[in-house]
Coordinates of C-alpha atoms and ligand atoms in Angstrom, one line a residue:
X1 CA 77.4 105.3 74.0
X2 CA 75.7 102.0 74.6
X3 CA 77.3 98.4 74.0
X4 CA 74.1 96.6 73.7
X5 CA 72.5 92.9 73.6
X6 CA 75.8 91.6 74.9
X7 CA 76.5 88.7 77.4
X8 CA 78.1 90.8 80.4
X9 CA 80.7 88.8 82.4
X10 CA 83.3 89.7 85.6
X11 CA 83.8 87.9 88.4
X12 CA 80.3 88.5 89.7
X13 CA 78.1 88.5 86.9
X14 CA 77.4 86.5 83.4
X15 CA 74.2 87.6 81.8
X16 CA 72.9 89.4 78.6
X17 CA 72.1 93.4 78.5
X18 CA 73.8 96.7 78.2
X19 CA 75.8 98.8 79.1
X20 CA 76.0 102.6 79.3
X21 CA 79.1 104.3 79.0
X22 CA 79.4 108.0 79.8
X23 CA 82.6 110.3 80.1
X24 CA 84.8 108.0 80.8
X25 CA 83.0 105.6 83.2
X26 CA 80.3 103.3 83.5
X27 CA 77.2 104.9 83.9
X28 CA 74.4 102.6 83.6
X29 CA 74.0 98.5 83.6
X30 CA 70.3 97.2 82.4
X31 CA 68.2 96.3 80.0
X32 CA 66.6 98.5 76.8
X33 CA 69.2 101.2 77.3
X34 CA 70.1 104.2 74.7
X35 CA 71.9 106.6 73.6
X36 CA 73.1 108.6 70.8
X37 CA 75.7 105.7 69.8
X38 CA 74.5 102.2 69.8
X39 CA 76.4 98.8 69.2
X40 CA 74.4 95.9 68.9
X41 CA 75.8 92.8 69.5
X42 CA 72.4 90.4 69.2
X43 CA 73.0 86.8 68.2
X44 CA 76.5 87.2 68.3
X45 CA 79.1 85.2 70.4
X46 CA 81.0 87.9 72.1
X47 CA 81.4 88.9 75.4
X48 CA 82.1 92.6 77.3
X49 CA 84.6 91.6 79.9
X50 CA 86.5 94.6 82.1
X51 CA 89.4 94.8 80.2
X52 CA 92.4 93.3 81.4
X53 CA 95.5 94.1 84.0
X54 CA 99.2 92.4 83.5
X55 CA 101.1 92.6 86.9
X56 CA 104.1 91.2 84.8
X57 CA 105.4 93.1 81.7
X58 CA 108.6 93.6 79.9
X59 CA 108.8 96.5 77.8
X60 CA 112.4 97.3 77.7
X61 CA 112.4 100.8 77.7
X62 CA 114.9 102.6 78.0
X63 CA 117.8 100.7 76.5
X64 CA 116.5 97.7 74.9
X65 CA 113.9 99.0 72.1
X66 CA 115.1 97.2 69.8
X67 CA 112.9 94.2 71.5
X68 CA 109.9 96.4 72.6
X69 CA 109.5 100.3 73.2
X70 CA 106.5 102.1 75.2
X71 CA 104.8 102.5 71.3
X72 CA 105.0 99.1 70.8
X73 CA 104.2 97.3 73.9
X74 CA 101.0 99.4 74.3
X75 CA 100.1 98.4 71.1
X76 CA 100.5 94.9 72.3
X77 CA 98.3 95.9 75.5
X78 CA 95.4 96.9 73.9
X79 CA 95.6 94.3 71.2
X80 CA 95.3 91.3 74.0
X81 CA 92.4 93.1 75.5
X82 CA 95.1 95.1 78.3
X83 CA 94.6 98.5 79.6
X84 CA 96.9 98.9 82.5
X85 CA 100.2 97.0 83.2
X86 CA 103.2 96.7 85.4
X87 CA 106.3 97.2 84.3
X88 CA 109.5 95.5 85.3
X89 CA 112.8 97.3 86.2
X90 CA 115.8 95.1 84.0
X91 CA 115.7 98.0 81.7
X92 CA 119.1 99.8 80.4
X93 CA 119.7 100.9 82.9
X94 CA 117.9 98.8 85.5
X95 CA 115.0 101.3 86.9
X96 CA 116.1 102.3 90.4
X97 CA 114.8 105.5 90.8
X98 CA 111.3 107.5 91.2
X99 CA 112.6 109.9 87.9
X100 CA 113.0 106.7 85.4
X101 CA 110.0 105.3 86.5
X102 CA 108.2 108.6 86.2
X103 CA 109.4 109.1 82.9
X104 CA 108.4 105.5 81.5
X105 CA 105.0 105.9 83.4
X106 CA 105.1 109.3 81.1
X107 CA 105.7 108.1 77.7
X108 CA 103.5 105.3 78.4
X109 CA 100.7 107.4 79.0
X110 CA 101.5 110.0 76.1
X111 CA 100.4 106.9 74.1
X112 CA 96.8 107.8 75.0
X113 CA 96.5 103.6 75.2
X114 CA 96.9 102.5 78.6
X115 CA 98.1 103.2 82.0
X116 CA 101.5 101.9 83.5
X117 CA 102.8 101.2 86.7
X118 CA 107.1 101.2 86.5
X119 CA 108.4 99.1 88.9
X120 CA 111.6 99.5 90.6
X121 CA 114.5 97.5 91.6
X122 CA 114.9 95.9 94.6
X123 CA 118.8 96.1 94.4
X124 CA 120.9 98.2 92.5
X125 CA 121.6 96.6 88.6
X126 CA 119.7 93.3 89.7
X127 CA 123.1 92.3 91.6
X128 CA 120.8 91.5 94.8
X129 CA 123.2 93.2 97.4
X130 CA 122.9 97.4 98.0
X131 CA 119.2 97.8 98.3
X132 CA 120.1 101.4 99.8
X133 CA 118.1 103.5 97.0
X134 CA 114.9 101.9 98.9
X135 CA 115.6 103.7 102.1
X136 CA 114.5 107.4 101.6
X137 CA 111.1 106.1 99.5
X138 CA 107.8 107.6 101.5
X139 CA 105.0 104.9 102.5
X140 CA 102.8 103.8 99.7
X141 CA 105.2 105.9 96.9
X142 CA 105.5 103.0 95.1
X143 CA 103.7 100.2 94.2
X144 CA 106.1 97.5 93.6
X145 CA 109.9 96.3 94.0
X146 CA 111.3 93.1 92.2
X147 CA 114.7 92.0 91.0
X148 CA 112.4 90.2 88.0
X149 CA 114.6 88.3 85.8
X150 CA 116.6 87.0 88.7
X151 CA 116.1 85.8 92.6
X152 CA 117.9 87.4 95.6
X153 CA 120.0 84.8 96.5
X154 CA 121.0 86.5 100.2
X155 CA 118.7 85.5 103.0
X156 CA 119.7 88.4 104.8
X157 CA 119.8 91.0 102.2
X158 CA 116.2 89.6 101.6
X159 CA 114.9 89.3 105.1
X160 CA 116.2 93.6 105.3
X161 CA 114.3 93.9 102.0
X162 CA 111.3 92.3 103.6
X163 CA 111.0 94.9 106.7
X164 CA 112.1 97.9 104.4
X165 CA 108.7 97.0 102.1
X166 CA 106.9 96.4 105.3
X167 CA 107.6 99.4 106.9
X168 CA 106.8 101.8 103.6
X169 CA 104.1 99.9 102.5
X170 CA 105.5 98.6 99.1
X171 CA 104.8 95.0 97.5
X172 CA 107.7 92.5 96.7
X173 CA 107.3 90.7 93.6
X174 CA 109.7 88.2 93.9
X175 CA 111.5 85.8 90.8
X176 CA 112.3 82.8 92.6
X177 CA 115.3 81.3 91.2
X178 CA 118.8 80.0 93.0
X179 CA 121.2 80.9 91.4
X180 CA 123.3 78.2 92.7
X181 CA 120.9 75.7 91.3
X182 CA 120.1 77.1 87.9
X183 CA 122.4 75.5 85.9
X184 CA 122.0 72.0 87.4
X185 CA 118.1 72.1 88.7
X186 CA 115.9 74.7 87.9
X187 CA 113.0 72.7 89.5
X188 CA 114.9 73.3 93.0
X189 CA 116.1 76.5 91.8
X190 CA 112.7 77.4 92.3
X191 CA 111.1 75.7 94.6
X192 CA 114.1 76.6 97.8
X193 CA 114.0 80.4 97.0
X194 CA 109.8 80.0 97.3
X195 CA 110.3 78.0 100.7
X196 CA 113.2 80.8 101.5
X197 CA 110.7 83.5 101.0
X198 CA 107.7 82.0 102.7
X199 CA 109.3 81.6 106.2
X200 CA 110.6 85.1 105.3
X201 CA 107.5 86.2 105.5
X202 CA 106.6 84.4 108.2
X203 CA 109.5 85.9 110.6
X204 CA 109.1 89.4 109.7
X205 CA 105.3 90.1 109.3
X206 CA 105.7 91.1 105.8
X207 CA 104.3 90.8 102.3
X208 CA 105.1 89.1 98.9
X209 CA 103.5 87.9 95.7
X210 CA 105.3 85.4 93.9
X211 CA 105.6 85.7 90.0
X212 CA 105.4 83.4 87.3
X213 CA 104.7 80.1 89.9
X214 CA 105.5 77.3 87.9
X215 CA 106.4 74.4 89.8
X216 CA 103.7 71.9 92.2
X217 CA 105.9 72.3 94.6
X218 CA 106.1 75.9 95.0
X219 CA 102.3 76.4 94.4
X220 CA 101.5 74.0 97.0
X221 CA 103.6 75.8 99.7
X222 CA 102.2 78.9 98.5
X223 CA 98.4 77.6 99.3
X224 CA 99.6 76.0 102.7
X225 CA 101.4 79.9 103.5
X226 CA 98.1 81.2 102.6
X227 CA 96.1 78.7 104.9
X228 CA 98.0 79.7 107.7
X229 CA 97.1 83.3 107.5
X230 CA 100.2 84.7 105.5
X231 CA 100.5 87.8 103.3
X232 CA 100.9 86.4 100.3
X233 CA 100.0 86.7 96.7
X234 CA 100.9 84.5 93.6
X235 CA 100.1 84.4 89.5
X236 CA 100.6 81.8 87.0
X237 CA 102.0 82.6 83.3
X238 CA 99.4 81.5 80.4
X239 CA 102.3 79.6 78.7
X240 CA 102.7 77.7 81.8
X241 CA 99.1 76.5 82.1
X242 CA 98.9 76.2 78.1
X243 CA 102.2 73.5 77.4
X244 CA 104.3 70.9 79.2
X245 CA 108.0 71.3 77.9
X246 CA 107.5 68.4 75.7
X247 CA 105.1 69.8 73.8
X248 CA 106.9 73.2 73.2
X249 CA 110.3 71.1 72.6
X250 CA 111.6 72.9 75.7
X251 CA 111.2 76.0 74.1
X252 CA 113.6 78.6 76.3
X253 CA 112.0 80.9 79.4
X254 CA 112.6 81.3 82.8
X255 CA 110.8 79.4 85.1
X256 CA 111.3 77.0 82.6
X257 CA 107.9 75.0 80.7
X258 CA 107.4 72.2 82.9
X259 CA 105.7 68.7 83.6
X260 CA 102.4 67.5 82.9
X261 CA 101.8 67.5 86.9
X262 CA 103.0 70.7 87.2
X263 CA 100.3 71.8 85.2
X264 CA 97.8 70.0 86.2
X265 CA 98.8 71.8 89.9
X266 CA 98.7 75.4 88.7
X267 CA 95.1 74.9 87.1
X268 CA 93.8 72.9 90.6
X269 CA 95.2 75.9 92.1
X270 CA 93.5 78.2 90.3
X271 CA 90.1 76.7 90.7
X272 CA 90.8 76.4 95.1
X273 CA 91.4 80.5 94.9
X274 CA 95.3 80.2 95.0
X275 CA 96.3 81.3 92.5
X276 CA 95.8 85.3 92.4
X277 CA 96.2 86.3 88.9
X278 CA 97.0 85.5 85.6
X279 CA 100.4 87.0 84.6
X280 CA 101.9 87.7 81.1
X281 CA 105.4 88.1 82.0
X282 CA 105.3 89.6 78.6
X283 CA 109.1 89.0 77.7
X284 CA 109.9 90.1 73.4
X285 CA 113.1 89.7 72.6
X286 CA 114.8 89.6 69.1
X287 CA 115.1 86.7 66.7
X288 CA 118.7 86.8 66.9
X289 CA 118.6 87.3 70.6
X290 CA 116.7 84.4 70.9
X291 CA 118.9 82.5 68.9
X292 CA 121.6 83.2 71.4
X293 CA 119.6 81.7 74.1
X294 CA 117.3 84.8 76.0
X295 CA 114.8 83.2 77.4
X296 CA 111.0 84.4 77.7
X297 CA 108.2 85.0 75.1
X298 CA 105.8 87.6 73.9
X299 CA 103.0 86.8 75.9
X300 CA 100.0 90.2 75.5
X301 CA 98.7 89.6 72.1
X302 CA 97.7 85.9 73.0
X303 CA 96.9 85.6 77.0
X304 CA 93.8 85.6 76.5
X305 CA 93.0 83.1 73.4
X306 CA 95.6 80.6 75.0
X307 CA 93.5 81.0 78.7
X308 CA 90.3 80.5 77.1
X309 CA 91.5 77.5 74.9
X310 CA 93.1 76.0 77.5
X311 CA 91.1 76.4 81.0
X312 CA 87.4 78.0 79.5
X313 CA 87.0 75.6 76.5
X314 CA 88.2 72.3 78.6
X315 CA 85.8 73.4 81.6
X316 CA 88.1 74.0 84.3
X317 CA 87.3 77.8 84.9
X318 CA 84.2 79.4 83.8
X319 CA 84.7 82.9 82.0
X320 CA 83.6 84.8 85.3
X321 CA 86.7 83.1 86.9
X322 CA 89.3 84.0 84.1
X323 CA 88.5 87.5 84.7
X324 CA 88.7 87.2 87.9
X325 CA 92.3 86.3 87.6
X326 CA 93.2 88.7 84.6
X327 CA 91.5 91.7 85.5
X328 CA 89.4 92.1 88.9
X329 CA 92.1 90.9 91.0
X330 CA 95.1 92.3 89.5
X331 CA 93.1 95.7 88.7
X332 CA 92.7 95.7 92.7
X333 CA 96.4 95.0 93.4
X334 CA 97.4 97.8 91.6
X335 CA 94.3 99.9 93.0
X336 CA 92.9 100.9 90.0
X337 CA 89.1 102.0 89.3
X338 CA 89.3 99.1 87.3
X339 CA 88.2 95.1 87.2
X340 CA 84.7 95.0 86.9
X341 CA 81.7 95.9 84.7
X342 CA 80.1 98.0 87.9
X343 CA 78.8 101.6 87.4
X344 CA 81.0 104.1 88.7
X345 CA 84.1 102.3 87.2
X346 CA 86.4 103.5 84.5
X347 CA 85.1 102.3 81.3
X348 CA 87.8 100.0 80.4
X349 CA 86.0 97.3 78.6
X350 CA 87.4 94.7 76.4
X351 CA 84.6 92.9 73.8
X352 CA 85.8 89.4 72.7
X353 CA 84.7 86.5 70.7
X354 CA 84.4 83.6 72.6
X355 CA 83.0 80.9 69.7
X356 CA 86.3 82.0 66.7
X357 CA 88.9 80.2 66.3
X358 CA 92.5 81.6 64.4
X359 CA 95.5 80.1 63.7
X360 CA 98.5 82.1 65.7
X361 CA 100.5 84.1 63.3
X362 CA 103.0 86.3 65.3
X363 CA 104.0 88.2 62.0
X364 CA 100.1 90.1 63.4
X365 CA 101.7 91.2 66.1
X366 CA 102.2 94.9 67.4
X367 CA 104.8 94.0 69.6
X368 CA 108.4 93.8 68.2
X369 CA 108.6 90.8 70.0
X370 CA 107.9 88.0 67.5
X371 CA 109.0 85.4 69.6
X372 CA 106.6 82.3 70.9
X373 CA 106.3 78.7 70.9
X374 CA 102.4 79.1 70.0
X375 CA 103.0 80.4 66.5
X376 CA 100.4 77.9 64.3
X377 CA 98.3 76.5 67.0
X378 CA 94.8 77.0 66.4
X379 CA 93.2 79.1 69.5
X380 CA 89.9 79.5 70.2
X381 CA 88.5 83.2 72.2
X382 CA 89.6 86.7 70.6
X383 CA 90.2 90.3 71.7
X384 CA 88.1 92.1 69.5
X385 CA 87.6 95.8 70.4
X386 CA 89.2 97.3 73.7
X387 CA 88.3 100.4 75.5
X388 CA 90.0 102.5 77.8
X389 CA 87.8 105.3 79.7
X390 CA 85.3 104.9 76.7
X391 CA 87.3 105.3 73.8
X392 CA 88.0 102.3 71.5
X393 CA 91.8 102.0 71.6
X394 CA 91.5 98.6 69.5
Ligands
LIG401 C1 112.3 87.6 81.4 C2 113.0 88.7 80.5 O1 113.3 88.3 79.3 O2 113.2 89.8 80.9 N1 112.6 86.3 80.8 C3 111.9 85.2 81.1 O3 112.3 84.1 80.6 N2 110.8 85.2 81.8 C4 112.8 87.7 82.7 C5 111.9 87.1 83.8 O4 110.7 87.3 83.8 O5 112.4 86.4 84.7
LIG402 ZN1 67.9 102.5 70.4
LIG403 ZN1 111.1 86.4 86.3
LIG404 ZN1 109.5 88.8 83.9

């Protein structure tokens, strides 16, 4: 087929042609191209973007599906434009082994929607001591470790966690939150356990990306650990960019909605090149759940109306950048054939309207996870169509 007429953005490019797709991959960029199936998208205000990566996804499976299920959350995926995601481990029970997260990766895929990473733990049931299932992993067998959903409070369990990764080759994605300070200041809470884990780094020569960086504090550390030469990787929520917990009334996640500062930090830091990628942290849970005080929010279905409303529309990142930060980069962090409109790539393209404007309405959502603090705003920028290896999956 050919997607023709249409303004072509990544994050090298931004300019109107076409684009050839052939079995399964990009197979031609240009001007005047054809084939037997045409789309023409003259004189409209859409955009074919490479679609979009999520390092940072909850899709509670197995155990929790009544909040989300593999069905469901790639569903979600597609519908916000995603294609591949990572999965985090605080399943039921907590992924810990190569056999869950086969099976997840599995079921995901059965879908025929998208492609998923599963993530394991980085200590058995989250309880950030016995890290032992980590020793008899192979180098590069896994992608990714985290304890998501809550920080490893032990320096020295950490720092052994550090030179395990090191030495096999696997990324830490780390949740940085005290526990000792979480019920009193989760501004510290965060901020000491992104210091802890930056002169980590330091001392053993390892690797770590930092999720859902919320505070000034912690991104500014981040950018000085990246001055000096460290490994290390960071992304930044949409909700976190998009509100100030005033203006959500504090509505309930983890790092928490913060000050108007704060935010103003995260979006200098994604202008400078900090910030490395743009992070759901896709987190659906139940109304009643909710009630009882889970915190998080469905984040796929919206990430990228609430990015383009909030840092495309006001003029602080052009498109090229945003996709930058939701697909090139994150696409190369999980080394996928994925990220940019390039021949030779898989032909995972997501079209969107950039000009129409819809008022949120979460009952529209695929994911079971109804739950947001957006529901009525009025966003501008919409997924329209997504493909994955040139089929249209939405
Ligand atoms: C996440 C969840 O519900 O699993 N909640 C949240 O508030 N972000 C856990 C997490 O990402 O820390
Ligand atoms: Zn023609
Ligand atoms: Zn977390
Ligand atoms: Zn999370």
């Amino acid at each position: 087929m050919v997607i023709k007429n249409i303004r072509i953005v990544d994050d090298t490019q931004d300019f109107i042609g076409d684009v050839r797709v052939e079995s399964c991959k990009i197979a031609e960029i240009g001007h005047g191209l054809h084939d037997e199936e045409e789309y023409d998208y003259a004189g409209t205000s859409c955009a074919l973007l490479p679609a979009f990566t999520d390092l940072h996804v909850h899709f509670r499976d197995p155990g929790l599906t009544h909040k989300e299920d593999v069905v469901t959350g790639s569903h979600a995926a597609v519908r916000g434009g995603y294609t591949a995601v990572n999965l985090m481990p605080n399943t039921k029970p907590v992924c810990s082994s190569l056999e869950q997260a086969q099976d997840v990766q599995r079921r995901v895929a059965a879908t025929g929607l998208i492609f998923a990473n599963q993530t394991l733990s980085m200590t058995k049931n989250l309880e950030g001591k016995d890290f032992s299932h980590l020793l008899p992993l192979k180098k590069n067998e896994i992608l990714f470790v985290t304890d998501d959903g809550r920080g490893v409070d032990d320096d020295v369990v950490m720092e052994q966690i550090f030179l395990i990764c090191k030495e096999r080759h696997i990324g830490i994605m780390s949740h940085t939150e005290k526990s000792e300070y979480s019920k009193v200041d989760m501004r510290k809470a965060e901020n000491a356990m992104t210091f802890r884990d930056i002169d980590l780094c330091r001392k053993t020569g390892g690797r770590i990306h930092f999720c859902h960086v919320s505070t000034k504090e912690a991104i500014e550390a981040i950018a000085r650990a990246k001055a000096e030469g460290l490994e290390v990787t960071c992304e930044v929520t949409p909700h976190h960019i998009a509100a100030t917990g005033e203006e959500v009334n504090h509505y309930r996640v983890n790092p928490p909605f913060r000050e108007k500062e704060d935010v103003e930090a995260l979006i200098a830091a994604m202008q400078s090149g900090v910030v490395d990628a743009i992070s759901t942290d896709h987190a659906p849970h139940t109304a009643e759940d909710k009630q009882n005080g889970s915190p998080g929010m469905t984040g796929l279905e919206l990430a990228f109306s609430l990015c383009y409303t909030k840092l495309v529309v006001p003029g602080y990142l052009t498109l090229s950048q945003l996709v930058k930060l939701m697909s090139t980069t994150p696409s190369a962090m999980m080394k996928l054939n994925k990220g940019r409109v390039q021949v030779g790539m898989d032909a995972d393209l997501t079209i969107v309207d950039t000009d129409m404007k819809y008022i949120v309405d979460p009952k529209e959502f695929a994911s079971k996870g109804k739950n947001t603090p957006f529901a009525g705003w009025q966003l501008q920028g919409r997924v329209l169509h997504t493909y994955r290896a040139g089929k249209l999956v939405f």
